[in-house]
Short mmCIF file of C-alpha atoms and ligand atoms in Angstrom, two decimals:
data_model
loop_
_atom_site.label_atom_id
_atom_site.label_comp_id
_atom_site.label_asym_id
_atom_site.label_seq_id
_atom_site.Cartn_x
_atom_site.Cartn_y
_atom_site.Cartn_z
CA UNK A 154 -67.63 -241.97 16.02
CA UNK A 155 -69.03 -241.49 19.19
CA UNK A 156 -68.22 -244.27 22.11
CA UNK A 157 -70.83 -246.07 23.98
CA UNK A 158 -71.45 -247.03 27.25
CA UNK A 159 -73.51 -249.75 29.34
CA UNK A 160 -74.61 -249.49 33.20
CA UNK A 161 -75.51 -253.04 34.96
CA UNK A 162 -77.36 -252.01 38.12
CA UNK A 163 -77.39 -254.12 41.04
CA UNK A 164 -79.12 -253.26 44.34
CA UNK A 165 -81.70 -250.52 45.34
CA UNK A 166 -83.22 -247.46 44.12
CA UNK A 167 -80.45 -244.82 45.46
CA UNK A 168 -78.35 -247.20 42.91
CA UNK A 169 -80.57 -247.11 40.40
CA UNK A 170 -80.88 -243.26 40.56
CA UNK A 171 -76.94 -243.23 41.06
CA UNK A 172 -76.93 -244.67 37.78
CA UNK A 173 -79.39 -242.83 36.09
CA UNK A 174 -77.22 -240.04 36.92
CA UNK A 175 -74.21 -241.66 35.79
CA UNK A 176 -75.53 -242.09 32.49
CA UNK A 177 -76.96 -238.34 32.52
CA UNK A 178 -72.99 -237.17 32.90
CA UNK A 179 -71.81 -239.73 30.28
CA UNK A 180 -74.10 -238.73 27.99
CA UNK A 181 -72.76 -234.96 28.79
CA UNK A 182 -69.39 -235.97 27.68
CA UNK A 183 -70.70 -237.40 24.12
CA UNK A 184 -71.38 -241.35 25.32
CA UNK A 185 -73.95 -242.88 23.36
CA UNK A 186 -75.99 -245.76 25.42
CA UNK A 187 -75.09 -249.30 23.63
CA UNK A 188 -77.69 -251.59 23.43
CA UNK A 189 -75.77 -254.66 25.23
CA UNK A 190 -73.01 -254.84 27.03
CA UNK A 191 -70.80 -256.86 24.67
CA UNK A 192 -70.64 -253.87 21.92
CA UNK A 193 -69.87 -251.37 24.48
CA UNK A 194 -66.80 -249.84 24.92
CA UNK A 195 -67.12 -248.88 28.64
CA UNK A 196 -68.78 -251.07 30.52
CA UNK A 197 -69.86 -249.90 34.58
CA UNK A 198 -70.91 -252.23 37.54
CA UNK A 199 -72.56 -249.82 40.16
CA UNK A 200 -72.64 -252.53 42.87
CA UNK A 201 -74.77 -253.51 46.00
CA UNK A 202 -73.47 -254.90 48.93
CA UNK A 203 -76.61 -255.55 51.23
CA UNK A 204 -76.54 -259.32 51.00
CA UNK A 205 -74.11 -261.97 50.14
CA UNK A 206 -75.47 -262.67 46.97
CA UNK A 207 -75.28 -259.53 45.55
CA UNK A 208 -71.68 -259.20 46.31
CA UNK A 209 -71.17 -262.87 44.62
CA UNK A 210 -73.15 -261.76 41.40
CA UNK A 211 -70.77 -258.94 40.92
CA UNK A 212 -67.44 -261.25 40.84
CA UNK A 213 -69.39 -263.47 38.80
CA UNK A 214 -70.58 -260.92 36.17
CA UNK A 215 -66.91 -259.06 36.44
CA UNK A 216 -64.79 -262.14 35.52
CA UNK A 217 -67.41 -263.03 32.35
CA UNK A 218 -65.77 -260.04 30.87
CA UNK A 219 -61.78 -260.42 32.00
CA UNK A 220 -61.42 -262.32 28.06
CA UNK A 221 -62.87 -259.63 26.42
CA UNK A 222 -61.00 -256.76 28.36
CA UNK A 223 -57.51 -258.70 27.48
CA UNK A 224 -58.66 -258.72 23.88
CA UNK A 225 -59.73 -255.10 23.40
CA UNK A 226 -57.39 -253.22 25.89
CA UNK A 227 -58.05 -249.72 25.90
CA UNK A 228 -60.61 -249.77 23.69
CA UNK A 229 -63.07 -251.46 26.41
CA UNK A 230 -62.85 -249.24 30.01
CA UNK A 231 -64.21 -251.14 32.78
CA UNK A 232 -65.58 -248.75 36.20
CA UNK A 233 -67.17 -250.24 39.15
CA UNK A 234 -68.51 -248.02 41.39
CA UNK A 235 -70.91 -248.56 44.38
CA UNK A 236 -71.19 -249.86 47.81
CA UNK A 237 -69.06 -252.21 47.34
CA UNK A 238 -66.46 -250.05 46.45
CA UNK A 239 -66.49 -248.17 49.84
CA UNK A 240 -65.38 -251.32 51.45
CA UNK A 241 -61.57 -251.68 51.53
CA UNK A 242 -61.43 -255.87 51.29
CA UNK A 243 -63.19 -255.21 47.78
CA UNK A 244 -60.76 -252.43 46.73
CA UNK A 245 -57.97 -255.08 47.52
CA UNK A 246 -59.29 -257.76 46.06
CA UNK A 247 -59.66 -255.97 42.58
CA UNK A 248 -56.20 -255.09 42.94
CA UNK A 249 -55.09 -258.53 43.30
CA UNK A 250 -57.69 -260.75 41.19
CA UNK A 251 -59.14 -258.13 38.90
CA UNK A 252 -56.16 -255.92 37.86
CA UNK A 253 -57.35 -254.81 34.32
CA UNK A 254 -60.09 -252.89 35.67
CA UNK A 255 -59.58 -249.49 35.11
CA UNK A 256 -61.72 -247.49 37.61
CA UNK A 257 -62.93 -247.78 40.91
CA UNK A 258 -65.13 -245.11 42.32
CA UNK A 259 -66.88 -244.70 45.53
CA UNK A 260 -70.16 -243.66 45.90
CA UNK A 261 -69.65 -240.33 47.01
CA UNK A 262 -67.57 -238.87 44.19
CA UNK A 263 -69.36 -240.31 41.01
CA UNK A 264 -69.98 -236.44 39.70
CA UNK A 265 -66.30 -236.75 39.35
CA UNK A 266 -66.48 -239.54 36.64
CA UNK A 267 -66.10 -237.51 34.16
CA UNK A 268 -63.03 -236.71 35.20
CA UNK A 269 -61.38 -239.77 36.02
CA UNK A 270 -62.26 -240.91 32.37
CA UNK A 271 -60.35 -237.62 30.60
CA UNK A 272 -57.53 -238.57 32.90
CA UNK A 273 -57.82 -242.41 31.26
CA UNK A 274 -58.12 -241.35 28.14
CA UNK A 275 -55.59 -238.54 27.44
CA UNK A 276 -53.33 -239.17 29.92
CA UNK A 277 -53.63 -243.46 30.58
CA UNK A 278 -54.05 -243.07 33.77
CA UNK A 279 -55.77 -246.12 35.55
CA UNK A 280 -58.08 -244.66 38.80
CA UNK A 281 -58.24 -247.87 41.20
CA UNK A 282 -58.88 -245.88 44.34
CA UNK A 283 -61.66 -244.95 46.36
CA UNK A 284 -63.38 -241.53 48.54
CA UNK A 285 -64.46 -243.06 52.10
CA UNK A 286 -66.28 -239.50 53.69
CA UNK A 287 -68.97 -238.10 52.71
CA UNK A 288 -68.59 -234.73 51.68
CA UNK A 289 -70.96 -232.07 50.29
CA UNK A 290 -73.76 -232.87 48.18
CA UNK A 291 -73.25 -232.28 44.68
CA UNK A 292 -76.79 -230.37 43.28
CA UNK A 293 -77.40 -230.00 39.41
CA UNK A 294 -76.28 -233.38 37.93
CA UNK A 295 -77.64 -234.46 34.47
CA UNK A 296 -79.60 -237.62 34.61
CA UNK A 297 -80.81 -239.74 32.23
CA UNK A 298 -84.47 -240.83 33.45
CA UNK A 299 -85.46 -244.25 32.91
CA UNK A 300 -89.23 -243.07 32.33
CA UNK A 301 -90.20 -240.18 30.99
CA UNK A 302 -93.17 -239.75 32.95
CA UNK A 303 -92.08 -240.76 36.48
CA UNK A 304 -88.62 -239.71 38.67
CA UNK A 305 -86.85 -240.84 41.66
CA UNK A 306 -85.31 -237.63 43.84
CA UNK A 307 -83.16 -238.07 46.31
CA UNK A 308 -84.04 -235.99 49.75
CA UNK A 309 -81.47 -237.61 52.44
CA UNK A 310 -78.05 -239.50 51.35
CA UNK A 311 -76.64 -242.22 54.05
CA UNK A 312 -77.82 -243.47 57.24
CA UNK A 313 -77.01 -242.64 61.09
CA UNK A 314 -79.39 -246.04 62.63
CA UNK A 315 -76.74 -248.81 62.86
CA UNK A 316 -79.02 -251.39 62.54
CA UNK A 317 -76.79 -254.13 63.43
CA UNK A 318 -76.96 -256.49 60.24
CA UNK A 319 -76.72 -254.17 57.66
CA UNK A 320 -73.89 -252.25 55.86
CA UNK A 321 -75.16 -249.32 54.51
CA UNK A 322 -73.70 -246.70 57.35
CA UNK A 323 -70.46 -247.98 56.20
CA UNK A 324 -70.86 -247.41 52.43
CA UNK A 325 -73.52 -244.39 52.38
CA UNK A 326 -71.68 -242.66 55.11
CA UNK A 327 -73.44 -239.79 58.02
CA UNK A 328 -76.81 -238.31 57.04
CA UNK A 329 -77.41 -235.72 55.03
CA UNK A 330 -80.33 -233.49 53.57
CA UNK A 331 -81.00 -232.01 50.65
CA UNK A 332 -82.36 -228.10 51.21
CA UNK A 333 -85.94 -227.93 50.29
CA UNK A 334 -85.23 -225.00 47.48
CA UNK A 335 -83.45 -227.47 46.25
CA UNK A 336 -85.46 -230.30 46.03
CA UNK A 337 -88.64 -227.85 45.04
CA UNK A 338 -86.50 -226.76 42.27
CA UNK A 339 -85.50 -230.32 40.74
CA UNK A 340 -88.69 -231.40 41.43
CA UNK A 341 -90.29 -228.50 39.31
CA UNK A 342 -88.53 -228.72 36.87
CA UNK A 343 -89.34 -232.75 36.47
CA UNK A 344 -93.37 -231.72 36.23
CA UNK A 345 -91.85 -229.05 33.31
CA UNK A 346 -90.16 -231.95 31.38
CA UNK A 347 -93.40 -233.94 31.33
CA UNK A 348 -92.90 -236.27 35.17
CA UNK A 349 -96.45 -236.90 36.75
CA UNK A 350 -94.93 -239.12 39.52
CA UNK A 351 -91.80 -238.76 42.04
CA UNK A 352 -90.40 -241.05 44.30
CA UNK A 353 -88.52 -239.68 47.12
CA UNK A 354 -85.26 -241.50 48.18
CA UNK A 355 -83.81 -241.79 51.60
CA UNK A 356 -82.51 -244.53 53.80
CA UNK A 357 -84.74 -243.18 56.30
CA UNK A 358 -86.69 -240.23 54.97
CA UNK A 359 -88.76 -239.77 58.06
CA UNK A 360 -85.18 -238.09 59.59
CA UNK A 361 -84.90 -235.11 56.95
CA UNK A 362 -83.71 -231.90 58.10
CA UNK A 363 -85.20 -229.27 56.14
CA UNK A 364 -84.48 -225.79 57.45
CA UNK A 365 -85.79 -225.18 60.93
CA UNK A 366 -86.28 -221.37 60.47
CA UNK A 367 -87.91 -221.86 57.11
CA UNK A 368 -91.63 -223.31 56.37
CA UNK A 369 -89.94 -226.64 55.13
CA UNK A 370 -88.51 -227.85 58.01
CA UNK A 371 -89.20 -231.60 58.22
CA UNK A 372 -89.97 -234.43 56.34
CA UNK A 373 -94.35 -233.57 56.46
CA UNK A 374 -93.37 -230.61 55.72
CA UNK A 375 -91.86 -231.60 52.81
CA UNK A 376 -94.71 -233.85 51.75
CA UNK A 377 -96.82 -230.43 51.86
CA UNK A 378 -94.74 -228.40 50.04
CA UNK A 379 -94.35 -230.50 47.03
CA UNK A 380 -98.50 -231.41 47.40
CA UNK A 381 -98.31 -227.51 45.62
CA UNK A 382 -96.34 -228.26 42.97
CA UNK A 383 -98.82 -227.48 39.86
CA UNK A 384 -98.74 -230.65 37.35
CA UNK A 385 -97.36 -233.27 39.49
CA UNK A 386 -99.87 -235.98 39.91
CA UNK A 387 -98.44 -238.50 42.24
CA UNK A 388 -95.81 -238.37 45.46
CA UNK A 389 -94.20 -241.49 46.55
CA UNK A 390 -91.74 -242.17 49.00
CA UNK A 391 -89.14 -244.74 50.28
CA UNK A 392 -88.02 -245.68 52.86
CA UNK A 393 -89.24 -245.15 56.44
CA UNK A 394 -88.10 -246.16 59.39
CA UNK A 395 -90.62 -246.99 61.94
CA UNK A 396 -88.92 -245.22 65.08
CA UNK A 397 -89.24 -241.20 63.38
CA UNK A 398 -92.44 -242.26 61.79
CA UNK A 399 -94.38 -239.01 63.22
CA UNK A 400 -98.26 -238.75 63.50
CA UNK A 401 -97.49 -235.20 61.22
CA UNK A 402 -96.69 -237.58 58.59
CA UNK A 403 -99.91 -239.73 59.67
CA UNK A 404 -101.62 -236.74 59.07
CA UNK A 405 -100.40 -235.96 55.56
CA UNK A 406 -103.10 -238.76 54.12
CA UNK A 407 -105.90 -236.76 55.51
CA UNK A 408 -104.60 -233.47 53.99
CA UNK A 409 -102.56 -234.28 50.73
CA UNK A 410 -104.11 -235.40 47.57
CA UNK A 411 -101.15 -236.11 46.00
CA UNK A 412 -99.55 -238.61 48.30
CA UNK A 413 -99.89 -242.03 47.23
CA UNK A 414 -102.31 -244.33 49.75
CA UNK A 415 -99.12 -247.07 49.88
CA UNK A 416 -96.50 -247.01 52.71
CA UNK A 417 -93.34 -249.49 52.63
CA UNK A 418 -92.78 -249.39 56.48
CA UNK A 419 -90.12 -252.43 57.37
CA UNK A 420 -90.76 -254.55 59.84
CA UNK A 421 -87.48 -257.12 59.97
CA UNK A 422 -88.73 -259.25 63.26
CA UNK A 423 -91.65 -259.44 64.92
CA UNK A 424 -90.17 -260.52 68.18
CA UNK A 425 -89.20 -257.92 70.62
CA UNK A 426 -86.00 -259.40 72.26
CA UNK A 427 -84.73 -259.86 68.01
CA UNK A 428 -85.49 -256.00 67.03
CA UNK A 429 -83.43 -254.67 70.50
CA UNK A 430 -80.82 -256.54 69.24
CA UNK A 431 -80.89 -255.29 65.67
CA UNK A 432 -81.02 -251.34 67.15
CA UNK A 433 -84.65 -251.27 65.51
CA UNK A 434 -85.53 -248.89 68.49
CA UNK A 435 -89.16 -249.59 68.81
CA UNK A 436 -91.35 -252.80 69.50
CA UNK A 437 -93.85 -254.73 68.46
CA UNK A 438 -96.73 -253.19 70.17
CA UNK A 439 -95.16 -249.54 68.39
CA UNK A 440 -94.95 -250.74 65.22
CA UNK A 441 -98.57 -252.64 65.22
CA UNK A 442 -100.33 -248.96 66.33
CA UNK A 443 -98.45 -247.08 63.54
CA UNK A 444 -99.73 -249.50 61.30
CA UNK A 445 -103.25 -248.98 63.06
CA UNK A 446 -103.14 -245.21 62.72
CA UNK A 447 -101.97 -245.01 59.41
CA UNK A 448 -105.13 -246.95 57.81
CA UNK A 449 -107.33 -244.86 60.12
CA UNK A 450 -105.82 -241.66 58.30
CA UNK A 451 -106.31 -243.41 55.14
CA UNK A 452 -108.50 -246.66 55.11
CA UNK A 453 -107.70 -248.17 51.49
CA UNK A 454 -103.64 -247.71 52.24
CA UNK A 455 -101.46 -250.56 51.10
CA UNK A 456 -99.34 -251.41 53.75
CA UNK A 457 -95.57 -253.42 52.56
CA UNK A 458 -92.31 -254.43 54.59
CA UNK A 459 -89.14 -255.63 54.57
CA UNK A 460 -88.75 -258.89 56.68
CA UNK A 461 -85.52 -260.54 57.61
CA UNK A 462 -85.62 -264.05 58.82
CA UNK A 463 -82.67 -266.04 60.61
CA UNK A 464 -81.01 -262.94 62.41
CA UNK A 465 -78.16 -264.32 65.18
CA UNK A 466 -80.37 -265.85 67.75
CA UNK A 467 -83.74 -266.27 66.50
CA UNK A 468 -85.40 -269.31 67.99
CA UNK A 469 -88.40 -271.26 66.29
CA UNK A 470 -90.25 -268.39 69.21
CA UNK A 471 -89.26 -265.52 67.76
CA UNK A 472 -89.92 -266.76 64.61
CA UNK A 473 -93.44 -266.95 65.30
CA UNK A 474 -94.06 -263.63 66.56
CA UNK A 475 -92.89 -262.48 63.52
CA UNK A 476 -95.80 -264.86 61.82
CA UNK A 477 -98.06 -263.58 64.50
CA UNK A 478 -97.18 -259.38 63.97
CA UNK A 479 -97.63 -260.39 59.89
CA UNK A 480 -101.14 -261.58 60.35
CA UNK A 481 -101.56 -258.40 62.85
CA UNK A 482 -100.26 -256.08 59.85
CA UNK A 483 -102.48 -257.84 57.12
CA UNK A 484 -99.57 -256.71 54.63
CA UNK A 485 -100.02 -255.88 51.00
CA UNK A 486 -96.79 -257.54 50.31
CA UNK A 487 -93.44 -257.97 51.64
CA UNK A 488 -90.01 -258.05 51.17
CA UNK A 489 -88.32 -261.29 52.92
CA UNK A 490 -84.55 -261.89 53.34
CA UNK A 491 -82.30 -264.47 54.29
CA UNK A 492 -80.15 -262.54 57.13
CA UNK A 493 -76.80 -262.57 55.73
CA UNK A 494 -73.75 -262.11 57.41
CA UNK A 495 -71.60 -258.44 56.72
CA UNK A 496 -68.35 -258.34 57.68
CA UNK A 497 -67.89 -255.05 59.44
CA UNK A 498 -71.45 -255.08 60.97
CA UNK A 499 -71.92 -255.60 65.09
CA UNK A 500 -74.33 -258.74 64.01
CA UNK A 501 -71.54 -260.41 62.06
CA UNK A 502 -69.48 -261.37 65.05
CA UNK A 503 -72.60 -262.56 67.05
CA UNK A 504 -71.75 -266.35 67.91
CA UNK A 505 -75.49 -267.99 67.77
CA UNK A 506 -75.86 -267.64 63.97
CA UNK A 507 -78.91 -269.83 62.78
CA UNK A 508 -77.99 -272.55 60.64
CA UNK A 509 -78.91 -272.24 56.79
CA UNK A 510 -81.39 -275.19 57.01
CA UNK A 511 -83.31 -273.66 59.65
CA UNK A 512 -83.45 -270.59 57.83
CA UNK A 513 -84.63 -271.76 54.91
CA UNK A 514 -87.24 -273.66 56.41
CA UNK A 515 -88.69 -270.62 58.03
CA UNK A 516 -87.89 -268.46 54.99
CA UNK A 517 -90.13 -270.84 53.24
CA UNK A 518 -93.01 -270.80 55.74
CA UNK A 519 -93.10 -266.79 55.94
CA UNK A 520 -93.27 -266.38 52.49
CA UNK A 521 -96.53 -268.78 52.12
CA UNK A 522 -98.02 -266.90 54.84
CA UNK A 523 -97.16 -263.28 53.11
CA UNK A 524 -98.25 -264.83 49.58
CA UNK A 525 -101.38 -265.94 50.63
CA UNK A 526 -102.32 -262.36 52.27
CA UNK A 527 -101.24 -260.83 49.29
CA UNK A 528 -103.23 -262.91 47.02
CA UNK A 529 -105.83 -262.21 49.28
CA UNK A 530 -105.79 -258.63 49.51
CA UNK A 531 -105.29 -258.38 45.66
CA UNK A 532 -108.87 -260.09 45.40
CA UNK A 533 -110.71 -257.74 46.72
CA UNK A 534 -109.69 -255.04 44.09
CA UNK A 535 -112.00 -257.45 41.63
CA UNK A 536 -114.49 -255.28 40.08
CA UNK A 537 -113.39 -252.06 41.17
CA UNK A 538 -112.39 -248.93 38.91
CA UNK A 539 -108.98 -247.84 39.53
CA UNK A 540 -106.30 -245.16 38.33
CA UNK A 541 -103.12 -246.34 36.91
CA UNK A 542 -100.28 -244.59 35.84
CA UNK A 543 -99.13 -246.74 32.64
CA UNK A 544 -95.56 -247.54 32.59
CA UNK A 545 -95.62 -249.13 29.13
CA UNK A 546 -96.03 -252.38 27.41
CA UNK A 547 -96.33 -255.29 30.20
CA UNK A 548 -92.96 -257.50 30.66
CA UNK A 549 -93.74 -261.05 28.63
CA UNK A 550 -96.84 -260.58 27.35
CA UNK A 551 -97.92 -258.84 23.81
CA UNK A 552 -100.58 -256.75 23.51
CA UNK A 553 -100.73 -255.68 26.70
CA UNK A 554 -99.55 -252.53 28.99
CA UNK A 555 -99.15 -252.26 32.70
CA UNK A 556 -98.77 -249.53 35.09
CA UNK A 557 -99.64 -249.05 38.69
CA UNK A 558 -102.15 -247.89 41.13
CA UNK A 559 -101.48 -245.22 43.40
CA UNK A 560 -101.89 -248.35 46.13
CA UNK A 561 -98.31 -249.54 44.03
CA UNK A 562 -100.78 -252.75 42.69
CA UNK A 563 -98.93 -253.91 39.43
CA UNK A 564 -101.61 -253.93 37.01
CA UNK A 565 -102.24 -255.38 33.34
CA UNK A 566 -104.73 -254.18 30.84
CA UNK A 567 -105.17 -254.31 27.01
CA UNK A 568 -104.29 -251.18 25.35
CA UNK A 569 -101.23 -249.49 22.73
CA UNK A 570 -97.95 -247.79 23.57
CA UNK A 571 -100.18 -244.37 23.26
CA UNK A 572 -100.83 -244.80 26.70
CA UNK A 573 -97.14 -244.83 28.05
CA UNK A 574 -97.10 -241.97 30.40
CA UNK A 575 -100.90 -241.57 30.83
CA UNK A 576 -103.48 -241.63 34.17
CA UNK A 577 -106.17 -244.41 32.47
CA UNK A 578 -109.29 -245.57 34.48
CA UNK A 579 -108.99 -249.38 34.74
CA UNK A 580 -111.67 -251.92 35.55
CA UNK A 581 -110.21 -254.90 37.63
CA UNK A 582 -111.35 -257.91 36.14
CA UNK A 583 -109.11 -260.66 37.97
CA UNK A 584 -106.20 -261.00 40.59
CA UNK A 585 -102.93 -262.72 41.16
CA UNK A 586 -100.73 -263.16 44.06
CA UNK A 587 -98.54 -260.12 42.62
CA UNK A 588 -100.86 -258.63 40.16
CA UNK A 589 -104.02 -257.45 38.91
CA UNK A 590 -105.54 -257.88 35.31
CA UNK A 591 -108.13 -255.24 34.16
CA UNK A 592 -109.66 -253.29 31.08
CA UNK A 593 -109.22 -249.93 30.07
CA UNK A 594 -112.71 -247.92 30.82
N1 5AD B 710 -79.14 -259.64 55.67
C1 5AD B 710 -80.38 -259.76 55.15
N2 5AD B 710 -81.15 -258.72 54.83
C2 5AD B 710 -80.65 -257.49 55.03
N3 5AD B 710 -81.17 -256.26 54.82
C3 5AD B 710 -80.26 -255.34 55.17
N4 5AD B 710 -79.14 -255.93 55.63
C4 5AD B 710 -79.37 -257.27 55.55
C5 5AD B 710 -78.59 -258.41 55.88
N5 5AD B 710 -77.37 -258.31 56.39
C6 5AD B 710 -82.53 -256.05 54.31
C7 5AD B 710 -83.39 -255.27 55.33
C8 5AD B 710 -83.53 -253.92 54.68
C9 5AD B 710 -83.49 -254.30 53.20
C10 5AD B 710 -83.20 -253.18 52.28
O1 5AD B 710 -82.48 -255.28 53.14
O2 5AD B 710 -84.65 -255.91 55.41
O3 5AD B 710 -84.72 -253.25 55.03
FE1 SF4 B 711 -79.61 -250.18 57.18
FE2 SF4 B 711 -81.10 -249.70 59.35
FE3 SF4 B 711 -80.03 -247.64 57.98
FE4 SF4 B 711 -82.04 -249.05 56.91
S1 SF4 B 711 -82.16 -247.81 58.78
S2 SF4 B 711 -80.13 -248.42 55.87
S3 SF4 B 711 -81.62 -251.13 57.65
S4 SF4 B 711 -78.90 -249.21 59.09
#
């Protein structure tokens, strides 16, 4: 009988796609997916380290299954893999507290799972170590797509910005870019096997090298090329980083009909003196006139960020601007975070920390502010006919589906399974704070 497998996700897209190719080379080797994670007989954590939290859920989830793992042996094979499994403290400490795990793999050698689980089992050997550089990029992986009908692709792997709170450098390692044959090639081969939407993936995809001799040789560029792609319907990407965000780019809303009119553009402070000391590398004033030229280009573009609040230093001052620049922006939504210290980072040894009361007070205020704008914005999509690319049925309530609009609104709709997968025309009929309701036309 064929074994199984199960994948918990935590974290971000790259994860997410990490995993989806994890499962692709499993499922090479003759794994079966098991339904929960209790029946299967190898279990993987493919972690996030971003925030605190994350890092906590992990240990938590990991010791539920310690009983089980001493009951089964090695019939239950336990991986972790992940960005927290480029950091050497967590490496140590499931040596010491979490010995029965059997694999550890960083995250720029999972093609070489398969591997590592002939060597377990034929030869019983446990893997606990871990790859810290970052190598070539492995092309041609199998994946296992969550959707049929829509596919992230990775363009850049890692990150070269040092922002000074965050982690990723450390895990994800030096840039790198894909080659555009490459990426042309996966992503033709996605419209073949039935994809009408791609997300592109980078920590910073406004900083992709393409070839500078060749027609592809930035990140517009890019956009361009795949606008040609016969059969895809939709381009998406994630994430940008306001400092390389080019008018070229700008541009691409006038001239590509593909390109989704949604840009995820993160913020983190409004307050000048806070983003010089996060590395953000522009200002206020910048970041306010890209958001001003990008819905000249493209007038009905949702605009999101990423906001953290409670950064070393921030006074009740700074605080406000970042209120202030969020009005200014009129976002579509955002993304707010407790800062959170990483050991490791520049930010983590700062001395004026904000204390967690103060944070959450603030935390609390900015996301009242963002909701209301949100619920706002989502109003005035009453009564209008949109396209949605359905995703399936809608999460927690029967009879109905839900997909998106090319402006990334979440909406719901009567309608059958039939339309998994489908472009439907949608008449808005009411709004939420995070969603719209509508019927099919
Ligand atoms: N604390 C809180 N939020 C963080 N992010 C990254 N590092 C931290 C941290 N140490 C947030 C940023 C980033 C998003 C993916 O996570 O807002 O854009
Ligand atoms: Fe982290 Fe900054 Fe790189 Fe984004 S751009 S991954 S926030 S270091």
């Amino acid at each position: 009988m064929s074994k199984t497998y199960f994948i918990q996700t935590f974290g971000c897209q790259m994860n997410e796609h990490d995993s989806e190719v994890m499962a692709g080379l499993l499922e090479e080797k003759g794994f079966l997916p098991a339904r929960t994670k209790n029946e299967a007989d190898l279990v993987l954590f493919n972690t996030c380290s971003i925030r605190d939290n994350a890092d906590k859920r992990f240990f938590g989830t990991l010791g539920q299954l310690k009983n089980k793992k001493l009951e089964k042996g090695d019939d239950l094979i336990v991986c972790c893999t992940g960005c927290m499994m480029q950091q050497q403290r967590v490496i140590d400490s499931i040596k010491s507290k979490y010995p029965w795990v059997d694999v550890v793999l960083g995250t720029h050698n999972i093609h070489e799972l398969p591997d590592l689980l002939d060597n377990l089992y034929r030869e019983r050997q446990k893997q606990l170590s871990v790859w810290q550089d970052g190598g070539e990029i492995i092309e041609g992986l199998p994946v296992r797509r969550l959707f049929e009908h829509k596919s992230y692709v990775n363009i850049t792997f890692g990150c070269n910005n040092f922002c000074t709170y965050c982690i990723v450098p450390y895990t994800r390692g030096r840039e790198r870019s894909r080659k555009p044959s490459d990426i042309v090639k996966e992503v033709e081969g996605l419209v073949a096997d039935g994809v009408k939407e791609i997300m592109l993936l980078g920590q910073n995809v406004n900083s992709y090298k393409g070839d500078p001799e060749g027609p592809v040789a930035d990140f517009p560029d890019l956009v361009k090329r795949l606008n040609e792609v016969e059969g895809l319907e939709r381009i998406r990407f994630m994430t940008s980083h306001p400092k390389d965000l080019s008018d070229k780019l700008i541009d691409c809303f006038r001239t590509c009909d593909k390109l989704c009119h949604n840009f995820h553009l993160p913020v983190q402070s409004g307050s000048d003196r806070i983003l010089k000391r996060m590395n953000r590398r522009y200002d206020s004033r910048k970041y306010l006139d890209l958001v001003r030229k990008l819905r000249e280009a493209c007038p009905d573009i949702s605009i999101s960020t990423d906001i953290i609040v409670g950064f070393p230093g921030e006074t009740e001052e700074d605080f406000e601007d970042t209120l202030k620049l969020c009005r200014e922006a009129d976002y579509d939504s955002a993304f707010t975070f407790l800062y959170s210290i990483r050991k490791g980072t520049p930010a983590a040894e700062y001395e004026d920390q904000v204390p967690e009361d103060v944070k959450h007070e603030r935390f609390n205020r900015l996301c009242d502010e963002i909701n209301e704008t949100s619920a706002y914005k989502n109003s005035l999509y009453v009564g209008r006919e949109v396209e949605v690319l359905c995703d399936g049925p809608a999460k927690r309530v029967r009879g109905k589906m839900s997909g998106r609009t090319g402006t990334f609104k979440l909406v719901k709709f009567k309608g059958g399974s039939e339309l998994t997968g489908k472009l439907v025309k949608v008449r808005i009929t009411s709004s939420n704070t995070f969603s719209l309701e509508g019927e099919l036309i």
